[in-house]
Tab-separated table of C-alpha atoms and ligand atoms in Angstrom:
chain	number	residue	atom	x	y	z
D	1	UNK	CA	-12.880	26.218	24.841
D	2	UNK	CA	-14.553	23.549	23.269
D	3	UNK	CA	-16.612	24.281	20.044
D	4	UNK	CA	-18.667	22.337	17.084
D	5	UNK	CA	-15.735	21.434	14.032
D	6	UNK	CA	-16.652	21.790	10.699
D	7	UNK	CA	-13.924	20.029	8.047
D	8	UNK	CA	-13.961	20.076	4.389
D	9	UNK	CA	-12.475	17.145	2.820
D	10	UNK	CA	-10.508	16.249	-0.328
D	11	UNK	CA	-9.946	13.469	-1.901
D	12	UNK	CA	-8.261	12.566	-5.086
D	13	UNK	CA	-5.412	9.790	-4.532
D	14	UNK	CA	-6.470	7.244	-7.522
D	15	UNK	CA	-9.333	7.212	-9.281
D	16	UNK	CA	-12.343	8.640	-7.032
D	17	UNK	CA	-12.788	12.832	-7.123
D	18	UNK	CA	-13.973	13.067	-3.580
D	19	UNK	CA	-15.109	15.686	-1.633
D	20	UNK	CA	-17.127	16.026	2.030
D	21	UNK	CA	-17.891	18.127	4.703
D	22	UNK	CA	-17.840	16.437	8.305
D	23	UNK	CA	-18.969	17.884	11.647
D	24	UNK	CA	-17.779	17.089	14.497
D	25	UNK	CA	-20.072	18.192	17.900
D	26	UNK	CA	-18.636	19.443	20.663
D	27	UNK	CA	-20.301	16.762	22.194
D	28	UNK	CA	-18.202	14.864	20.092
D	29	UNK	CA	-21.091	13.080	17.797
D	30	UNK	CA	-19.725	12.881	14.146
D	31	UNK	CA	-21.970	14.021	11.283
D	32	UNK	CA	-21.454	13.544	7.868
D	33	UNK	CA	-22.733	16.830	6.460
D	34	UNK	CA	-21.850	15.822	2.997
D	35	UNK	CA	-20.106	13.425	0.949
D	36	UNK	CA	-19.612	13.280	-2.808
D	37	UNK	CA	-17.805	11.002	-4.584
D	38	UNK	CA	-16.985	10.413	-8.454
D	39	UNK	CA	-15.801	7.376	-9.566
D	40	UNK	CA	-14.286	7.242	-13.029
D	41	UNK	CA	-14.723	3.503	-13.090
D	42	UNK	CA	-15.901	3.913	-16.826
D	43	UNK	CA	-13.225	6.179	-17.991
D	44	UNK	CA	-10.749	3.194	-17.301
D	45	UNK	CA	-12.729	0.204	-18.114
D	46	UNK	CA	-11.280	-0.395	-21.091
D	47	UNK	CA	-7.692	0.049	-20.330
D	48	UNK	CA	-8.229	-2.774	-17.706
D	49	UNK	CA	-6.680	-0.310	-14.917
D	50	UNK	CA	-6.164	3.030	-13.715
D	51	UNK	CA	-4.359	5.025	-16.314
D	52	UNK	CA	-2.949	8.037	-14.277
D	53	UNK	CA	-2.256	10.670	-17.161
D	54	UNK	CA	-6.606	10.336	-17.793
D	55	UNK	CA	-7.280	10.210	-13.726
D	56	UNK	CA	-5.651	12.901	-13.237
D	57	UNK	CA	-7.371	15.123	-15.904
D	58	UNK	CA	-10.412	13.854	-15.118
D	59	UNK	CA	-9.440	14.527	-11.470
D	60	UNK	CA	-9.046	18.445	-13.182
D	61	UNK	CA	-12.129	18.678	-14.947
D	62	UNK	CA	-14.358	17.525	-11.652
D	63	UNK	CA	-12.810	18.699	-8.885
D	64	UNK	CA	-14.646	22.334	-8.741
D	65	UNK	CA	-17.640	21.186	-9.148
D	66	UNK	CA	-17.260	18.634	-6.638
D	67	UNK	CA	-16.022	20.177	-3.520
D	68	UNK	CA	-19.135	22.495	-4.601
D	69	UNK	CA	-21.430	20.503	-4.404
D	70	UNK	CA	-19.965	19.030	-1.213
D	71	UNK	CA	-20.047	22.774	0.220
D	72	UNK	CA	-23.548	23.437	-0.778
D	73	UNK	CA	-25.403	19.467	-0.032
D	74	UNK	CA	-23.316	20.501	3.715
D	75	UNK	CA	-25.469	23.885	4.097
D	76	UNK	CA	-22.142	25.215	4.823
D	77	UNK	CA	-20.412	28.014	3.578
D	78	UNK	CA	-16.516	27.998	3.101
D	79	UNK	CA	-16.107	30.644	5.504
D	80	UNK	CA	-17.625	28.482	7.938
D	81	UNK	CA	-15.087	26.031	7.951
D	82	UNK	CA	-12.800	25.290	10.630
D	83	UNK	CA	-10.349	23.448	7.832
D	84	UNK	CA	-9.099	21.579	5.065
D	85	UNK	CA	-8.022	17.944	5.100
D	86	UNK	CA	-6.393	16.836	1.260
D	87	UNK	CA	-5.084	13.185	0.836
D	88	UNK	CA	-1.513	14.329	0.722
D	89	UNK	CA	-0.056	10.508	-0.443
D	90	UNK	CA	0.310	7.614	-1.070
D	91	UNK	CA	-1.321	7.674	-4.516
D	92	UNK	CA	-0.357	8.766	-8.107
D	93	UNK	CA	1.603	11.892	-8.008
D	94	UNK	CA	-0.379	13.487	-10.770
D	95	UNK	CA	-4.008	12.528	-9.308
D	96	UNK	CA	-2.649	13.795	-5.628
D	97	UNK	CA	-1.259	17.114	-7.013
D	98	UNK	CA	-4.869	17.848	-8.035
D	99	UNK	CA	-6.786	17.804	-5.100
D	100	UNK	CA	-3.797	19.329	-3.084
D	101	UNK	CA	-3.479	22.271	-5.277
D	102	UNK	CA	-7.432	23.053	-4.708
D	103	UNK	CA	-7.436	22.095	-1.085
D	104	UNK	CA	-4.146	24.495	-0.058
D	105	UNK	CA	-5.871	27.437	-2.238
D	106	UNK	CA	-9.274	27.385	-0.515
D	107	UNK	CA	-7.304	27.159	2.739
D	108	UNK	CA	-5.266	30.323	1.623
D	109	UNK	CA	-7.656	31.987	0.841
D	110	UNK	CA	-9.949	31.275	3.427
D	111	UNK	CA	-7.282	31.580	5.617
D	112	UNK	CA	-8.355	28.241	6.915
D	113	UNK	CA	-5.760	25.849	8.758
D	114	UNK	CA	-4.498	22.991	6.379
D	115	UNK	CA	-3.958	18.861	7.024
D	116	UNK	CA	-2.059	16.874	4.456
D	117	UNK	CA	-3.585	13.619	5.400
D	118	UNK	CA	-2.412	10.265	4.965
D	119	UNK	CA	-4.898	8.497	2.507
D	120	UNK	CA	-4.182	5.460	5.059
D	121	UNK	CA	-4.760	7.617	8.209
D	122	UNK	CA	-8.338	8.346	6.455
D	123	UNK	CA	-8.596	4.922	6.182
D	124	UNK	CA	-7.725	3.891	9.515
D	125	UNK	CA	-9.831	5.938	11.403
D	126	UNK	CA	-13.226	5.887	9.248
D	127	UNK	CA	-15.399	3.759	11.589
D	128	UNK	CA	-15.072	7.163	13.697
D	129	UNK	CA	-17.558	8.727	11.284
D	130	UNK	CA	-20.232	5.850	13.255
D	131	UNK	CA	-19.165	5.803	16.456
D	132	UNK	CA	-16.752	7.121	18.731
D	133	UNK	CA	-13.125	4.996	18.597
D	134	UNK	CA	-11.192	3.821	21.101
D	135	UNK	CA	-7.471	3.550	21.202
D	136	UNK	CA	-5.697	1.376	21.034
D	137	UNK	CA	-7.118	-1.054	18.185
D	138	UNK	CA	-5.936	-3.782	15.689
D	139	UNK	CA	-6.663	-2.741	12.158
D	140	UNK	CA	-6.373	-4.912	9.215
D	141	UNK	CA	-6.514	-2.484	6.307
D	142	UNK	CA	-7.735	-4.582	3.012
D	143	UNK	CA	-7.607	-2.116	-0.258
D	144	UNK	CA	-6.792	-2.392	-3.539
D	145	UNK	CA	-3.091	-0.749	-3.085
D	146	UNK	CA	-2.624	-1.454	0.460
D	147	UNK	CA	-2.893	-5.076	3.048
D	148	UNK	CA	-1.720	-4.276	6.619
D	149	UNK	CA	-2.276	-5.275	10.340
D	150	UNK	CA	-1.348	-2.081	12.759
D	151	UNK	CA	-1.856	-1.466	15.843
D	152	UNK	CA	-3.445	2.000	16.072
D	153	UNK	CA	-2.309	3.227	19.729
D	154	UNK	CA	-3.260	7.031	19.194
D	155	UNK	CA	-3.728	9.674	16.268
D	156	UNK	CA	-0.324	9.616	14.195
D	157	UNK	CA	0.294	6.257	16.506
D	158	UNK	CA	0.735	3.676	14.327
D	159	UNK	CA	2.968	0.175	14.268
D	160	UNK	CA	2.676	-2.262	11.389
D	161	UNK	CA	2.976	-5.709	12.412
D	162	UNK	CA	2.282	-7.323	9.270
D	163	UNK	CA	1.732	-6.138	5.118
D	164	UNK	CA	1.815	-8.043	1.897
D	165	UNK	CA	5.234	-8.935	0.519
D	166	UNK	CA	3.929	-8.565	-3.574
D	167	UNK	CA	-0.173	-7.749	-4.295
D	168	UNK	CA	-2.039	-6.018	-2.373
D	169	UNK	CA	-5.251	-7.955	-1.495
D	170	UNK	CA	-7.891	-5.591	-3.857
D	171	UNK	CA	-5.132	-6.019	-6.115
D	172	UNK	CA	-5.634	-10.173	-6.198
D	173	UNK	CA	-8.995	-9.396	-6.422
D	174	UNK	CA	-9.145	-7.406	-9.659
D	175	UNK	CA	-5.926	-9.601	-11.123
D	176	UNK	CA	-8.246	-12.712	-10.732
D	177	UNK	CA	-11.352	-10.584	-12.159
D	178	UNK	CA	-9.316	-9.885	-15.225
D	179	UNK	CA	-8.013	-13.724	-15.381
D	180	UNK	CA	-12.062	-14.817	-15.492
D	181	UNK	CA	-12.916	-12.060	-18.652
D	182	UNK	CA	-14.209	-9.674	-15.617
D	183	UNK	CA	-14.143	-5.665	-16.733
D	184	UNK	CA	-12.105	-3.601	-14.175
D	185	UNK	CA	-12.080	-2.885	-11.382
D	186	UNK	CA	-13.727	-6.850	-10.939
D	187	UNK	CA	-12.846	-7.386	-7.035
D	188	UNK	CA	-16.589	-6.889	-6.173
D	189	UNK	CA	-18.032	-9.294	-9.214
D	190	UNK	CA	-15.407	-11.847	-7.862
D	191	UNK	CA	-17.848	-12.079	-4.663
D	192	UNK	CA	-21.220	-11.863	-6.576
D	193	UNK	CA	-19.391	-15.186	-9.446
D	194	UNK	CA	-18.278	-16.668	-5.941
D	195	UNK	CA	-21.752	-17.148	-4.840
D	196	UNK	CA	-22.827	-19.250	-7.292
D	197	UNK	CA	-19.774	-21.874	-7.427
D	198	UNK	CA	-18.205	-24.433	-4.842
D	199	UNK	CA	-15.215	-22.812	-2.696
D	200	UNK	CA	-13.587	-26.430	-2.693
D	201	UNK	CA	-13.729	-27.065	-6.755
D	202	UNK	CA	-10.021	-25.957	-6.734
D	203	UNK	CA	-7.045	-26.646	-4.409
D	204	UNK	CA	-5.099	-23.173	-4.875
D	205	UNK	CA	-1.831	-22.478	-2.659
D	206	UNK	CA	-1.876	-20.202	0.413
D	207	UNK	CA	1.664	-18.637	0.533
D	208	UNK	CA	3.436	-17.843	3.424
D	209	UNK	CA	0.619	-19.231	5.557
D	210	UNK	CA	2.768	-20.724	7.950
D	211	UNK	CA	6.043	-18.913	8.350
D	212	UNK	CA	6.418	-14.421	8.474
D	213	UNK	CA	3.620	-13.525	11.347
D	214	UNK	CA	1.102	-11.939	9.645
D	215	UNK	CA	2.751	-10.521	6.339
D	216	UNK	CA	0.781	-11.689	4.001
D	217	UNK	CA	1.559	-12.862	-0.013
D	218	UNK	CA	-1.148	-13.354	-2.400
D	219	UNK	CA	1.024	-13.423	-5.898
D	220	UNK	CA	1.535	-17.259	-5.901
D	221	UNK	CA	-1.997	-17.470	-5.358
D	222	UNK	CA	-3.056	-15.100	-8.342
D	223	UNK	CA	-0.697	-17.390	-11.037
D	224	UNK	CA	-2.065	-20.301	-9.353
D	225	UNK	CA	-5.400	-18.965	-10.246
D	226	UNK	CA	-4.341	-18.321	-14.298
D	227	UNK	CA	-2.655	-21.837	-14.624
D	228	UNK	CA	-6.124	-23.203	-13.369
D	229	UNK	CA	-7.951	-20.690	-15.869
D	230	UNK	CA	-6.515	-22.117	-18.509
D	231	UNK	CA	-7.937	-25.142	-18.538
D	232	UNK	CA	-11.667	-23.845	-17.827
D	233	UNK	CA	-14.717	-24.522	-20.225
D	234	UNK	CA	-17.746	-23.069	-18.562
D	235	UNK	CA	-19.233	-20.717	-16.965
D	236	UNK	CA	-19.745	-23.291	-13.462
D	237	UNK	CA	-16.179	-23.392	-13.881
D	238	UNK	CA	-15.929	-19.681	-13.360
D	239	UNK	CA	-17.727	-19.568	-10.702
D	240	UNK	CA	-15.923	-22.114	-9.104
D	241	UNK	CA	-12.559	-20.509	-9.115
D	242	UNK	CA	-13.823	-17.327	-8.298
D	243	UNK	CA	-15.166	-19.285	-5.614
D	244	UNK	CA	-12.293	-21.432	-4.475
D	245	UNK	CA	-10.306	-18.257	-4.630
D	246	UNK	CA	-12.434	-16.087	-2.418
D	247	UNK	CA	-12.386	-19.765	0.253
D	248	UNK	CA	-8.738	-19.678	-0.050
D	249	UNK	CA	-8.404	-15.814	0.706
D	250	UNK	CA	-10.354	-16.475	3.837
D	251	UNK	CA	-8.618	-19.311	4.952
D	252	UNK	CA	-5.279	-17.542	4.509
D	253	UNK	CA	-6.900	-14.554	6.561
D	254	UNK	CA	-8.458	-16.694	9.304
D	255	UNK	CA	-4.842	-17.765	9.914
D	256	UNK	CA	-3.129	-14.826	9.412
D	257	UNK	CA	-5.561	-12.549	11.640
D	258	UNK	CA	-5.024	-15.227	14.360
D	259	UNK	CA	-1.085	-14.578	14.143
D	260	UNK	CA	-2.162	-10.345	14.443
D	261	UNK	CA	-4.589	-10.887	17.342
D	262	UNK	CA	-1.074	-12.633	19.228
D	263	UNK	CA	1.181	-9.905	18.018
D	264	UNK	CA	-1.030	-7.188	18.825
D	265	UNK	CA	-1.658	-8.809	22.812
D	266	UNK	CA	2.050	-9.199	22.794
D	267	UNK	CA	2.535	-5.281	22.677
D	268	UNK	CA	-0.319	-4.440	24.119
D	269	UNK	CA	-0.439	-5.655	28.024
D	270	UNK	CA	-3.756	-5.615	30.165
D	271	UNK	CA	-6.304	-4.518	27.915
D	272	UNK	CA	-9.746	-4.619	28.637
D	273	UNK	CA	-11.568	-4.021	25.678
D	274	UNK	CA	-10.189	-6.120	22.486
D	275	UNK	CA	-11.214	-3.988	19.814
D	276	UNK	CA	-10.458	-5.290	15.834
D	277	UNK	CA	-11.368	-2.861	13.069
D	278	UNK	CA	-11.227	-4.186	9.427
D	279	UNK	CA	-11.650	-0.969	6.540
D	280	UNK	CA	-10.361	-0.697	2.957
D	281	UNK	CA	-12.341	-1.608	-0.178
D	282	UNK	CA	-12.695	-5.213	0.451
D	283	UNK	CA	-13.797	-4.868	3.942
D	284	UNK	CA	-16.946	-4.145	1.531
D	285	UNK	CA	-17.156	-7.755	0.861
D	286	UNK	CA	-19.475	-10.008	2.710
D	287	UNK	CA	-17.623	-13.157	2.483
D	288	UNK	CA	-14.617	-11.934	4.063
D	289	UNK	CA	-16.700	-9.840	6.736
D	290	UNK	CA	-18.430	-13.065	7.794
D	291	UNK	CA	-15.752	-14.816	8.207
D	292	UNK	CA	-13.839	-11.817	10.350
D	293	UNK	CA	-16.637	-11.892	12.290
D	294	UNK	CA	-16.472	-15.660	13.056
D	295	UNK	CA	-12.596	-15.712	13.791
D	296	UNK	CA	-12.820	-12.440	16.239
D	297	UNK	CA	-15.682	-14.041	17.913
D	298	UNK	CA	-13.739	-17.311	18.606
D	299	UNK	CA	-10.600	-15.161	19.887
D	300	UNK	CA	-12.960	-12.209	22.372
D	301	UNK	CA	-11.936	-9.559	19.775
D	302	UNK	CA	-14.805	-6.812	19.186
D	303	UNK	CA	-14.848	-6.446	14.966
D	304	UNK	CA	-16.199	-3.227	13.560
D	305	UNK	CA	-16.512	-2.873	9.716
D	306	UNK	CA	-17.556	0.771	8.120
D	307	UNK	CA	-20.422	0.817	6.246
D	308	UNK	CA	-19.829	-0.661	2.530
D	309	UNK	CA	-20.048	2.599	1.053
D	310	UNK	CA	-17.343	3.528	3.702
D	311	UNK	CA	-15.432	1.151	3.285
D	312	UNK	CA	-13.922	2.278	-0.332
D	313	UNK	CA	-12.221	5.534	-1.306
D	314	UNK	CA	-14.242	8.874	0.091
D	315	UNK	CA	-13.372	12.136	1.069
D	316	UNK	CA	-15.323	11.951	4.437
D	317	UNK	CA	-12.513	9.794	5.778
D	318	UNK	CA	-10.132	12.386	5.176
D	319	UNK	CA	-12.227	15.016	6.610
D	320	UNK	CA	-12.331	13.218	9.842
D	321	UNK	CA	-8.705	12.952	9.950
D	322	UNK	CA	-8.267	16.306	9.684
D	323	UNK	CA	-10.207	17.020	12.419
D	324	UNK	CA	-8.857	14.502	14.820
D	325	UNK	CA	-5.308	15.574	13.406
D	326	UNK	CA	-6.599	18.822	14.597
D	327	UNK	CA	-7.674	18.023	18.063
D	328	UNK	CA	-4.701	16.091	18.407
D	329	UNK	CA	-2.914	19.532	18.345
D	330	UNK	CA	-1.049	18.752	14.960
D	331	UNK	CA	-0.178	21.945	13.290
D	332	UNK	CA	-1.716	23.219	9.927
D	333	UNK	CA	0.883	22.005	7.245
D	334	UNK	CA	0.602	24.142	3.775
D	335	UNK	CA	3.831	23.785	2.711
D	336	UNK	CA	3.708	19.489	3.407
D	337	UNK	CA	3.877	18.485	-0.650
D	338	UNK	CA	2.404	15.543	-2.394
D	339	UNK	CA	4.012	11.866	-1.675
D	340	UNK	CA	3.444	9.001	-3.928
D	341	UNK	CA	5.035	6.927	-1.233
D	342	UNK	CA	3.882	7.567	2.710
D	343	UNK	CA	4.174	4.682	4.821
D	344	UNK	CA	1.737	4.892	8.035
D	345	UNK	CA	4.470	3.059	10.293
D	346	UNK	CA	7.731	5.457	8.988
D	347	UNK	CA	9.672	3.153	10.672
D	348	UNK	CA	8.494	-0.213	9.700
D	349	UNK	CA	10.901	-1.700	7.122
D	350	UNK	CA	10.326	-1.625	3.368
D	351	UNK	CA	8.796	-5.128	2.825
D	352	UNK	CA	8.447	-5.893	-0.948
D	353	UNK	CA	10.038	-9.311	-1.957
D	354	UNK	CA	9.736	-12.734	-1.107
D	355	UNK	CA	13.859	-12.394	0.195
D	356	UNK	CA	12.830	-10.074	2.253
D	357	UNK	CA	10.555	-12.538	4.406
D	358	UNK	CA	12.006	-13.895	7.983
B	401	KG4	O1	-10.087	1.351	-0.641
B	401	KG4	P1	-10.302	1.329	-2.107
B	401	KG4	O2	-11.519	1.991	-2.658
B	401	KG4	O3	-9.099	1.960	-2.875
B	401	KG4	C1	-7.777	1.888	-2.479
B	401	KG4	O4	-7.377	2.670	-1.570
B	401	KG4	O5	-7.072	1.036	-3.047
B	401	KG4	O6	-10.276	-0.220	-2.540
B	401	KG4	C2	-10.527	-0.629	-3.851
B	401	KG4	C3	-10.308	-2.125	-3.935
B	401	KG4	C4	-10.357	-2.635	-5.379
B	401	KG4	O7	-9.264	-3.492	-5.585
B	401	KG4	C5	-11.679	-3.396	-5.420
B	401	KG4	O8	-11.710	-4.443	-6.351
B	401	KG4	C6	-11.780	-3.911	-3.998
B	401	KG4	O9	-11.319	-2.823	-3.204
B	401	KG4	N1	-13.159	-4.271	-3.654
B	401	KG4	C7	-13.568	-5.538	-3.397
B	401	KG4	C8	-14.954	-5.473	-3.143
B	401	KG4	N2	-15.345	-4.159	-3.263
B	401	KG4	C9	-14.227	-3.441	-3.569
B	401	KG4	N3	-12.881	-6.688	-3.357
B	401	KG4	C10	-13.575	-7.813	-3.057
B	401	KG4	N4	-14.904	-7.839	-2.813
B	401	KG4	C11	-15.627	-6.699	-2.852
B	401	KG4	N5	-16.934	-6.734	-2.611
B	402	ZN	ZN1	-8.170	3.735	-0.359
């Protein structure tokens, strides 16, 4: 019999102690009940990047207070709860352990079912907190540890057809940040320093843009960036690079999305609706979703972007994909442990190196 689902989420993979509570109707409408999320964005300013030994005591100090706030903004009460979804991996080890640990003891002693969830999965499947989804879909995940095209074909149904050989795109983003004096994390001042400068002021490389499918490389690009750095004297010249960097990352994407939209037709035969779904932390960033937009109008493909508040790390994600885990029929998993490393696609190959490209 179908009934109303009520999730508690946890999230705690990297720097953001994250907690919601999702509802899903029997209707099937999503509702977001609740969703909290910490950032600890000043803690690590002045390191210049996540320091994992401080994330994941900070990560220690919040988390209580967090999932109770998420459990009392929700109007819920634990015992209402038909589960717990934790980001299980990939993240630091010491950050994951935290929210795992509280996440399998509420479920224990609730006696509430339990979802490991793949911090990717949550990912993957956020623009199901909006609107319904339909499999299958192309997703190009953009975040600041992660740059993939899969094809999503079902819940725990996914292929990788392309990822980044080196950086991860957020990565580029806050690399280049730091190259122009920007505090960390500086991927969203990049945009805001891009507006004000000309995106053709410098001629910067676009690796692999040609050859690979749609792996992607963005480290040539990122020294390119600091050789032309050196050699800056104002602030116009800031903004220019920041500029002409952001125009190159969306020239390498126009490309490489156009090699993904072939790969993912390839595989996926007679399909009526051509459904494109971009997520991750800088599918916050308007440039780039303008752009998308543009490219998957030109090639039929329907592009859906979470909200920009969505789009980076939350725990409502992971609540929905403990839910849909759950209607899926996947079985609670308690005893699953914490993994720094989870690939989405278990079988695609391990991709890190330009010798590894075809
Ligand atoms: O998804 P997310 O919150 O965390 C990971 O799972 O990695 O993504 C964070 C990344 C950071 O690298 C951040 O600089 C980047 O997303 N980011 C942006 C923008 N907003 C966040 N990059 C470019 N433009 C933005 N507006
Ligand atoms: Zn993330």
């Amino acid at each position: 019999m179908k009934k109303d689902l009520i999730f508690l989420g946890i999230e705690t993979s990297c720097d953001e102690t994250a907690a919601a509570v999702i509802k899903k109707t029997k209707s099937g409408k999503v509702k977001i009940l609740s969703n909290i999320v910490s950032s600890q964005e000043k803690i690590h300013k002045k390191f210049g990047g996540v320091v994992p030994e401080l994330a994941a005591r900070t990560h220690a100090e919040k988390i209580n207070h967090i999932i109770k706030r998420a459990i009392s903004k929700s109007k819920c009460s634990f015992e209402q709860l038909d589960g717990i979804a934790t980001t299980a991996g990939p993240g630091l080890l010491v950050c994951l352990m935290i929210g795992m640990t509280a996440g399998k003891t509420i479920a224990n002693f609730y006696n509430k079912p339990f979802y490991g969830i793949n911090h990717l999965e949550g990912h993957a499947l956020t623009m199901g907190l909006i609107k319904p989804i339909k499999f299958p879909y192309l997703l190009l995940l953009i975040s600041g540890g992660h740059s993939q095209f899969l094809s999503v074909n079902g819940i725990g149904k996914y292929k990788r057809l392309g990822t980044t050989i080196d950086d991860a795109l957020g990565e580029a983003f806050d690399k280049t940040a730091k190259i122009l004096g920007i505090k960390f994390p500086g991927g969203p001042m990049i945009e805001v320093y891009a507006k004000k400068g000309d995106p053709q002021a410098y001629n910067l490389p676009k690796p692999i843009l040609n050859r690979s499918g749609c792996n992607l490389s963005f480290a040539g690009l990122k020294t390119a960036v600091l050789n032309c750095s050196k050699k800056i004297k104002t602030k116009k010249d800031k903004y220019n690079l920041a500029s002409s960097f952001q125009n190159t990352i969306n020239e390498i994407l126009k490309v490489k999305c156009q090699k993904a939209f072939e790969m993912f037709l390839k595989d996926q035969k007679n399909l009526k609706d051509l459904n494109f779904i971009v997520s991750g932390g800088v599918a916050s960033n308007q440039s780039i979703r303008k752009n998308l937009k543009k490219i998957s109008l030109e090639t039929k493909f329907n592009i859906n972007f979470p909200p920009v508040g969505l789009c980076t790390d939350n725990a409502a994600m992971i609540a929905l994909a403990g839910i849909l885990n759950y209607q899926a029929g996947k079985k609670s998993n308690i005893d699953i442990s914490s993994q720094p490393r989870w690939p989405l696609d278990e079988k695609a190959p391990f991709m890190k190196g330009a010798g590894l490209i075809l």
